[in-house]
Coordinates of C-alpha atoms and ligand atoms in Angstrom, one line a residue:
M1 CA 86.1 99.4 66.4
S2 CA 86.3 97.3 69.6
T3 CA 83.8 94.6 70.3
V4 CA 84.0 95.2 74.0
P5 CA 80.6 95.7 75.6
V6 CA 80.2 99.3 76.9
N7 CA 78.7 98.2 80.2
P8 CA 80.4 95.0 81.3
Q9 CA 78.9 93.1 84.3
V10 CA 79.8 94.0 87.8
A11 CA 79.4 90.9 90.1
A12 CA 77.4 91.0 93.3
H13 CA 79.5 90.5 96.5
V14 CA 79.1 89.0 99.9
L15 CA 81.2 89.3 103.1
R16 CA 83.0 86.3 104.4
C17 CA 84.8 85.8 107.7
V18 CA 88.5 85.3 107.3
H19 CA 88.5 82.9 110.3
C20 CA 85.3 80.8 110.4
A21 CA 84.3 81.5 106.7
K22 CA 80.7 82.4 107.6
V23 CA 79.1 84.4 104.8
Q24 CA 76.9 87.4 105.5
E25 CA 75.3 89.9 103.1
T26 CA 75.9 93.0 105.2
A27 CA 78.0 94.1 108.1
D28 CA 77.3 96.0 111.3
R29 CA 79.3 99.2 112.0
M30 CA 82.3 97.3 113.4
F31 CA 82.7 95.1 110.3
R32 CA 83.1 91.9 112.3
C33 CA 81.8 88.4 111.8
T34 CA 78.5 87.9 113.6
Q35 CA 79.6 84.4 114.6
C36 CA 83.3 84.7 115.8
S37 CA 84.0 88.5 115.7
E38 CA 87.0 88.2 113.3
L39 CA 87.4 90.4 110.3
L40 CA 85.4 90.1 107.1
E41 CA 86.6 90.1 103.4
V42 CA 84.7 90.9 100.3
V43 CA 84.1 88.0 97.9
Y44 CA 82.4 87.7 94.6
P45 CA 80.8 84.2 94.2
E46 CA 79.8 84.8 90.6
W47 CA 83.4 85.0 89.4
A48 CA 83.7 81.2 89.8
S49 CA 81.4 80.9 86.8
A50 CA 82.9 83.7 84.7
P51 CA 82.6 83.0 81.0
P52 CA 85.8 82.1 79.1
G53 CA 87.5 85.2 77.8
F54 CA 86.2 87.3 80.7
A55 CA 89.8 88.0 81.8
L56 CA 91.0 89.1 78.4
R57 CA 88.0 91.3 77.9
L58 CA 88.8 93.0 81.2
K59 CA 92.3 93.9 80.1
E60 CA 90.9 95.6 76.9
I61 CA 88.1 97.4 78.8
W62 CA 90.6 98.8 81.4
R63 CA 93.0 99.9 78.7
E64 CA 90.3 101.7 76.7
R65 CA 89.2 103.6 79.8
R66 CA 92.7 105.1 80.3
G67 CA 92.0 107.7 77.6
S68 CA 88.6 108.7 79.1
S69 CA 88.0 111.8 81.2
L70 CA 84.9 110.5 83.0
P71 CA 85.7 110.6 86.8
E72 CA 85.0 106.9 87.2
N73 CA 87.4 106.1 84.4
A74 CA 90.1 108.6 85.3
S75 CA 90.2 107.1 88.8
G76 CA 92.9 104.4 89.3
V77 CA 90.5 102.6 91.5
W78 CA 87.1 102.8 89.7
R79 CA 88.7 102.1 86.3
F80 CA 88.8 98.5 87.6
R81 CA 85.2 98.5 88.8
E82 CA 84.4 95.0 87.4
L83 CA 86.4 93.7 90.3
L84 CA 84.9 96.0 92.9
P85 CA 81.6 96.2 94.7
Q86 CA 78.7 97.4 92.6
V87 CA 77.9 101.1 93.2
D88 CA 75.8 103.8 91.5
R89 CA 78.1 106.1 89.6
Q90 CA 76.7 109.2 91.3
N91 CA 77.9 107.9 94.7
I92 CA 81.5 107.5 93.6
V93 CA 83.8 109.8 95.6
T94 CA 87.0 110.2 93.6
M95 CA 89.9 112.5 93.1
C96 CA 91.8 110.6 90.4
E97 CA 93.5 108.4 93.0
G98 CA 95.8 105.7 92.0
N99 CA 97.5 106.3 88.6
T100 CA 100.8 106.4 90.4
P101 CA 104.3 106.1 88.8
L102 CA 106.4 103.0 88.5
V103 CA 110.0 104.2 88.5
P104 CA 113.2 102.1 88.0
L105 CA 115.9 102.6 90.6
K106 CA 119.4 103.1 89.3
K107 CA 122.0 103.5 92.1
A108 CA 120.3 101.0 94.4
A109 CA 119.9 98.6 91.5
R110 CA 123.7 98.8 90.8
E111 CA 124.7 98.6 94.4
L112 CA 122.4 95.6 95.1
R113 CA 123.2 94.0 91.7
L114 CA 119.4 93.9 91.1
P115 CA 119.0 95.4 87.6
N116 CA 115.2 95.0 87.6
L117 CA 114.5 97.1 90.7
L118 CA 111.5 99.4 90.6
V119 CA 109.4 101.6 93.0
K120 CA 105.7 102.0 92.8
H121 CA 105.2 105.4 94.3
Q122 CA 101.9 105.4 96.1
G123 CA 103.0 108.7 97.8
M124 CA 101.9 110.3 94.5
N125 CA 98.2 109.9 95.4
P126 CA 96.0 113.0 95.9
T127 CA 96.8 113.3 99.7
G128 CA 100.3 111.8 99.4
S129 CA 99.7 108.2 100.5
F130 CA 98.2 104.9 99.3
K131 CA 95.3 105.4 101.7
D132 CA 93.4 107.4 99.0
T133 CA 92.7 104.3 97.0
G134 CA 91.1 102.6 100.0
I135 CA 89.3 105.7 101.2
S136 CA 87.8 106.4 97.8
A137 CA 86.2 102.9 97.8
A138 CA 85.1 102.9 101.4
I139 CA 83.7 106.4 101.6
T140 CA 81.7 105.6 98.4
M141 CA 80.0 102.8 100.3
A142 CA 79.4 105.2 103.2
K143 CA 77.7 107.6 100.8
A144 CA 75.6 104.9 99.3
E145 CA 74.5 103.9 102.8
G146 CA 73.5 107.5 103.5
F147 CA 76.1 108.4 106.2
S148 CA 77.0 112.0 106.7
W149 CA 79.8 111.4 109.2
V150 CA 82.9 109.3 108.8
C151 CA 85.6 108.5 111.3
C152 CA 89.0 106.8 111.8
A153 CA 91.9 106.2 114.1
S154 CA 95.2 107.0 112.5
T155 CA 99.0 107.3 112.7
G156 CA 98.4 110.3 110.3
N157 CA 97.9 109.3 106.7
T158 CA 94.5 107.7 107.0
S159 CA 93.3 110.9 108.8
A160 CA 94.6 113.1 106.0
S161 CA 92.9 111.0 103.4
V162 CA 89.6 110.6 105.4
A163 CA 89.5 114.3 106.0
A164 CA 90.0 115.2 102.3
Y165 CA 87.6 112.6 100.9
A166 CA 85.0 113.5 103.5
A167 CA 85.3 117.2 102.4
R168 CA 84.9 116.1 98.7
A169 CA 81.8 114.1 99.6
E170 CA 80.4 117.0 101.8
M171 CA 80.6 114.8 104.9
K172 CA 82.0 115.5 108.3
S173 CA 85.0 113.6 109.6
I174 CA 86.3 112.7 113.1
V175 CA 89.8 111.4 113.5
L176 CA 91.5 110.0 116.6
L177 CA 95.2 110.5 116.7
P178 CA 98.0 109.4 119.2
A179 CA 99.0 112.8 120.7
G180 CA 102.5 113.8 119.8
Q181 CA 103.1 110.8 117.5
V182 CA 101.8 112.1 114.2
A183 CA 104.1 113.8 111.6
A184 CA 103.3 117.5 111.3
G185 CA 102.4 117.4 107.6
K186 CA 99.7 114.8 108.1
L187 CA 98.2 116.7 111.0
A188 CA 98.2 119.8 108.9
Q189 CA 96.3 118.0 106.2
A190 CA 93.6 116.7 108.5
L191 CA 93.1 120.2 109.8
E192 CA 93.1 121.8 106.4
Y193 CA 90.4 119.6 105.2
G194 CA 88.2 120.3 108.2
A195 CA 88.3 117.1 110.2
Y196 CA 87.5 117.2 114.0
V197 CA 90.9 116.1 115.3
L198 CA 91.0 114.5 118.7
Q199 CA 94.5 113.9 120.0
L200 CA 94.5 111.1 122.6
R201 CA 97.1 110.3 125.2
T202 CA 97.8 106.8 123.8
D203 CA 99.2 105.0 120.8
F204 CA 97.4 104.1 117.5
D205 CA 96.2 100.8 119.0
G206 CA 94.6 102.8 121.9
C207 CA 93.0 105.2 119.4
L208 CA 91.5 102.2 117.5
R209 CA 90.1 100.8 120.7
V210 CA 88.4 104.0 121.6
L211 CA 87.0 104.4 118.1
H212 CA 85.1 101.1 118.6
E213 CA 83.3 102.8 121.4
V214 CA 82.7 105.9 119.3
V215 CA 81.0 104.1 116.5
R216 CA 78.8 102.1 118.9
K217 CA 77.4 105.4 120.2
F218 CA 77.5 107.8 117.2
S219 CA 76.3 107.4 113.7
A220 CA 79.7 107.6 111.9
Y221 CA 81.0 105.3 109.3
L222 CA 84.3 103.6 110.2
L223 CA 87.0 104.0 107.6
N224 CA 89.9 102.1 109.1
S225 CA 91.2 99.1 107.2
L226 CA 89.3 96.7 109.2
N227 CA 86.5 98.0 107.0
P228 CA 86.8 95.4 104.1
Y229 CA 85.8 97.9 101.5
R230 CA 89.0 99.9 102.2
L231 CA 90.9 96.8 101.0
E232 CA 88.9 96.6 97.8
G233 CA 90.2 100.1 96.9
Q234 CA 93.7 99.3 97.9
K235 CA 93.9 96.0 96.0
T236 CA 93.7 97.9 92.7
V237 CA 97.4 98.8 93.1
A238 CA 98.0 95.2 92.0
F239 CA 95.9 95.7 88.8
E240 CA 97.6 99.0 88.0
L241 CA 101.0 97.6 88.6
M242 CA 100.4 94.6 86.3
E243 CA 99.3 96.9 83.5
Q244 CA 102.4 99.0 84.0
L245 CA 104.5 95.8 83.8
D246 CA 102.6 94.7 80.7
W247 CA 101.2 91.8 82.7
H248 CA 104.7 90.3 83.4
V249 CA 104.4 89.2 87.0
P250 CA 107.4 90.4 89.1
E251 CA 109.1 87.9 91.4
H252 CA 108.9 90.1 94.4
V253 CA 106.7 92.9 95.8
I254 CA 107.8 94.4 99.1
V255 CA 105.6 96.5 101.3
P256 CA 105.9 98.0 104.8
G257 CA 103.6 96.6 107.4
G258 CA 101.7 98.5 110.2
N259 CA 98.1 97.6 110.8
L260 CA 98.6 95.2 107.9
G261 CA 95.7 96.3 105.7
N262 CA 97.8 97.3 102.8
S263 CA 99.8 94.1 102.5
S264 CA 96.5 92.2 102.8
A265 CA 94.9 94.3 100.0
L266 CA 97.9 93.9 97.7
G267 CA 97.9 90.1 98.2
K268 CA 94.1 90.0 97.6
G269 CA 94.5 91.9 94.4
F270 CA 97.1 89.5 93.0
M271 CA 95.3 86.4 94.1
E272 CA 92.1 87.6 92.4
L273 CA 94.0 88.3 89.2
R274 CA 95.5 84.8 89.4
D275 CA 92.1 83.1 90.2
L276 CA 90.5 84.9 87.2
G277 CA 93.3 83.8 84.9
L278 CA 94.7 87.3 84.2
I279 CA 98.1 86.2 85.5
Q280 CA 99.5 82.7 85.8
S281 CA 101.7 83.1 88.9
L282 CA 101.9 85.3 92.0
P283 CA 104.7 87.6 93.1
K284 CA 106.2 86.8 96.5
I285 CA 104.8 89.5 98.7
S286 CA 107.2 90.4 101.6
I287 CA 106.3 92.6 104.5
I288 CA 108.8 94.8 106.4
Q289 CA 108.3 96.1 109.9
A290 CA 110.5 98.3 112.1
V291 CA 112.3 96.3 114.8
G292 CA 110.5 98.3 117.5
A293 CA 107.0 97.6 116.0
N294 CA 107.4 94.0 114.8
P295 CA 104.3 92.1 115.9
L296 CA 104.0 90.2 112.6
V297 CA 107.7 89.3 112.5
R298 CA 107.5 87.9 116.0
T299 CA 104.2 86.1 115.2
M300 CA 105.6 84.4 112.2
R301 CA 108.9 83.5 113.9
E302 CA 107.5 82.4 117.2
N303 CA 104.3 80.5 116.3
G304 CA 104.2 80.4 112.5
G305 CA 101.3 82.8 112.2
T306 CA 98.7 81.1 114.4
E307 CA 98.4 83.6 117.2
L308 CA 99.2 87.3 117.2
I309 CA 102.0 88.4 119.5
R310 CA 101.3 92.0 120.4
V311 CA 104.1 94.4 121.2
T312 CA 104.4 97.9 122.7
P313 CA 105.4 99.8 119.5
E314 CA 108.3 102.3 119.2
T315 CA 109.8 103.6 116.0
R316 CA 110.5 107.0 114.4
A317 CA 108.7 105.7 111.3
T318 CA 105.5 106.8 113.0
A319 CA 103.2 105.6 110.2
I320 CA 103.9 102.0 111.2
R321 CA 104.1 102.5 115.0
I322 CA 101.6 99.8 115.6
G323 CA 101.7 96.9 118.0
N324 CA 98.3 95.2 117.7
P325 CA 97.6 95.0 113.9
A326 CA 93.9 94.5 113.0
S327 CA 94.6 92.6 109.7
W328 CA 97.2 90.2 111.0
R329 CA 95.3 87.1 109.9
K330 CA 94.9 88.4 106.4
A331 CA 98.6 89.3 106.2
V332 CA 99.6 85.8 107.3
T333 CA 97.4 84.3 104.6
V334 CA 99.2 86.6 102.0
L335 CA 102.6 85.6 103.3
K336 CA 101.7 81.9 103.1
N337 CA 99.9 82.0 99.8
T338 CA 102.6 84.0 98.0
G339 CA 105.7 82.6 99.7
G340 CA 106.8 86.0 100.9
M341 CA 109.0 86.8 103.9
C342 CA 108.4 89.0 106.9
E343 CA 111.5 90.9 107.9
E344 CA 112.4 93.6 110.4
V345 CA 114.7 96.5 110.0
S346 CA 116.4 98.9 112.5
E347 CA 116.0 102.6 112.8
K348 CA 119.4 103.1 111.4
E349 CA 118.7 100.8 108.4
I350 CA 115.5 102.7 107.7
A351 CA 117.3 106.1 107.8
Q352 CA 120.1 104.8 105.6
A353 CA 117.6 103.4 103.0
K354 CA 115.7 106.7 103.0
S355 CA 118.8 108.7 102.3
E356 CA 119.8 106.3 99.5
L357 CA 116.4 106.7 97.8
G358 CA 116.7 110.5 98.3
A359 CA 120.1 110.4 96.7
E360 CA 118.5 109.2 93.5
G361 CA 115.7 111.7 93.6
I362 CA 113.0 109.5 95.1
G363 CA 111.6 111.0 98.2
C364 CA 109.4 109.0 100.6
E365 CA 108.5 108.9 104.2
P366 CA 110.4 106.7 106.7
A367 CA 107.9 103.8 106.7
S368 CA 108.2 103.5 102.9
A369 CA 112.0 103.4 103.0
A370 CA 111.7 100.3 105.2
T371 CA 111.1 98.4 102.0
L372 CA 114.5 99.1 100.6
A373 CA 116.1 98.3 104.0
G374 CA 114.2 95.0 104.0
L375 CA 115.2 94.2 100.4
K376 CA 118.8 94.5 101.3
K377 CA 118.4 91.8 103.9
L378 CA 116.3 89.6 101.7
A379 CA 118.9 89.9 98.9
A380 CA 121.8 89.2 101.3
A381 CA 120.0 86.0 102.4
G382 CA 119.6 84.9 98.8
F383 CA 115.8 85.1 98.9
V384 CA 115.9 87.8 96.2
K385 CA 118.0 86.8 93.3
P386 CA 119.8 89.0 90.7
I387 CA 117.6 88.0 87.8
D388 CA 114.4 88.8 89.8
T389 CA 112.1 91.8 89.1
V390 CA 111.5 93.5 92.4
V391 CA 108.9 96.2 93.1
L392 CA 109.1 98.3 96.3
V393 CA 105.8 99.9 97.3
L394 CA 106.6 103.4 98.6
T395 CA 103.5 104.2 100.6
G396 CA 103.9 107.9 101.5
H397 CA 105.2 111.2 100.2
M398 CA 108.5 112.6 101.5
L399 CA 106.9 115.9 102.6
K400 CA 104.6 114.2 105.1
D401 CA 107.4 114.0 107.6
V402 CA 110.0 116.7 107.1
D403 CA 110.9 116.7 110.8
Y404 CA 112.4 113.2 110.4
M405 CA 114.9 114.6 107.9
K406 CA 116.0 117.5 110.1
Q407 CA 117.0 115.0 112.8
L408 CA 119.3 113.0 110.5
P409 CA 123.0 113.7 110.6
G410 CA 125.0 114.4 107.4
Q411 CA 122.8 116.9 105.6
N412 CA 124.3 119.4 103.2
L413 CA 122.7 122.3 105.1
L414 CA 125.2 125.1 105.7
G415 CA 124.9 128.4 107.5
P416 CA 123.4 130.8 108.3
M417 CA 126.4 132.6 107.0
E418 CA 127.3 136.2 105.9
A419 CA 125.6 137.2 102.6
G420 CA 128.9 138.0 100.9
G421 CA 130.4 136.6 97.7
D422 CA 133.7 135.9 99.4
V423 CA 132.2 133.7 102.1
V424 CA 130.0 131.8 99.7
I425 CA 132.8 131.3 97.1
R426 CA 135.2 130.0 99.8
T427 CA 132.6 127.6 101.0
L428 CA 131.9 126.3 97.6
E429 CA 135.6 125.9 96.8
Q430 CA 135.9 123.6 99.8
I431 CA 132.9 121.6 98.6
Y432 CA 134.2 121.4 95.0
A433 CA 137.6 120.2 96.4
R434 CA 135.8 117.2 98.0
H435 CA 134.4 116.0 94.7
Ligands
LIG1 N1 103.2 103.3 105.1 C1 102.6 104.4 105.5 C2 103.1 105.7 104.9 C3 101.4 104.4 106.3 O1 100.8 105.5 106.6 C4 101.0 103.1 106.8 C5 99.8 103.0 107.7 C6 101.7 102.0 106.4 C7 102.8 102.1 105.6 C8 101.3 100.6 106.9 O2 100.2 100.2 106.2 O3 98.8 99.8 108.2 O4 98.1 99.0 106.0 O5 100.0 98.0 107.2 N2 99.3 104.0 108.2 C9 98.0 104.0 108.9 C10 97.5 105.4 109.2 C11 98.0 103.1 110.1 O6 96.7 105.6 110.1 O7 97.7 106.3 108.4 P1 99.2 99.2 106.9

């Protein structure tokens, strides 16, 4: 029998400005600091006085819950609820999010001479992207506050997740998308789950700007990652990953960067584990952007992260086609605190990395493949060493963006051809001869 208490304490939280550090109990609809208008983060002041053994007890509690079928335990977010905002269990909106596989790479590991190379496949979430962990947390807060409408601006994945979780919660959803810039699979999801989809003639940054006006006028809860509760859900990937690695901290975790909420959340998760004593060191968290959508890369190179350099974004990795990222300050803090790098990769390098992952049975969307492309550069520069354990965070499912595949050269798609044995056998003989 375990001595673990059945109902361990969940700490109260406050919201703190990431820039001027002003603390506030609640936030307005824009989730901005009332003093300086910068973003807020969730902090738990009581953790500072956590009793000795708190951290070890958490590990036990979380492990025990893995065998439970209660929705709040089966969720890869809410299983870690001691480190999340306090909510009534009847408000939890969950679809078993998280719980994603950690898979070793073989070919890439051989080619890069990195034997300890793994992917954490966040594309295996209920709607096929990491967004589900964040949306589960934030929409739960929306429900607790009595909202019946939710909204977001999106390059596609957030809209799919918002639409699905809103449907589960019996809420209505509004999504603003950049017209013609969203992969078909993602748009289909938002429609399937009943969102009101408004396609705007602008980019993601323009959609987010318009969304600010929408939430001022209509009662709709904002679910973009500037909502700090989104990041609380998304930080749980760090907890789950550490369990999967048996609490051995990897040297590197590499993640793609768009609006920079996910890298911020990942870093927050690791820093909280370290501060609570669950781990003794931090992985270096590196952020990879596309060359054509590289505001953080430029910000770090040109002014060391003090002032955001906005860009006009262009990349076929449409998920990260963002030039004015909301969470840039949080991401800079993660880079600085963990010692990670910010790197950019070309369209060609992304496509190449995606096909290499595909060639070992790991499908993902283009933005996710940027991590492998970035790793190659970091390894070539000697920043990643052969003895290091490296985890690439694959953020989205391959089926999200099948049009991208069709545009790539060198596919093994043959025909249409005559449906005759002769033709097929002749074709296969030629293929066999090449191997
Ligand atoms: N990878 C995928 C597949 C994404 O969908 C996104 C962001 C990112 C990486 C970048 O994450 O923005 O937290 O830095 N997609 C958002 C959306 C913007 O609307 O779906 P980030």
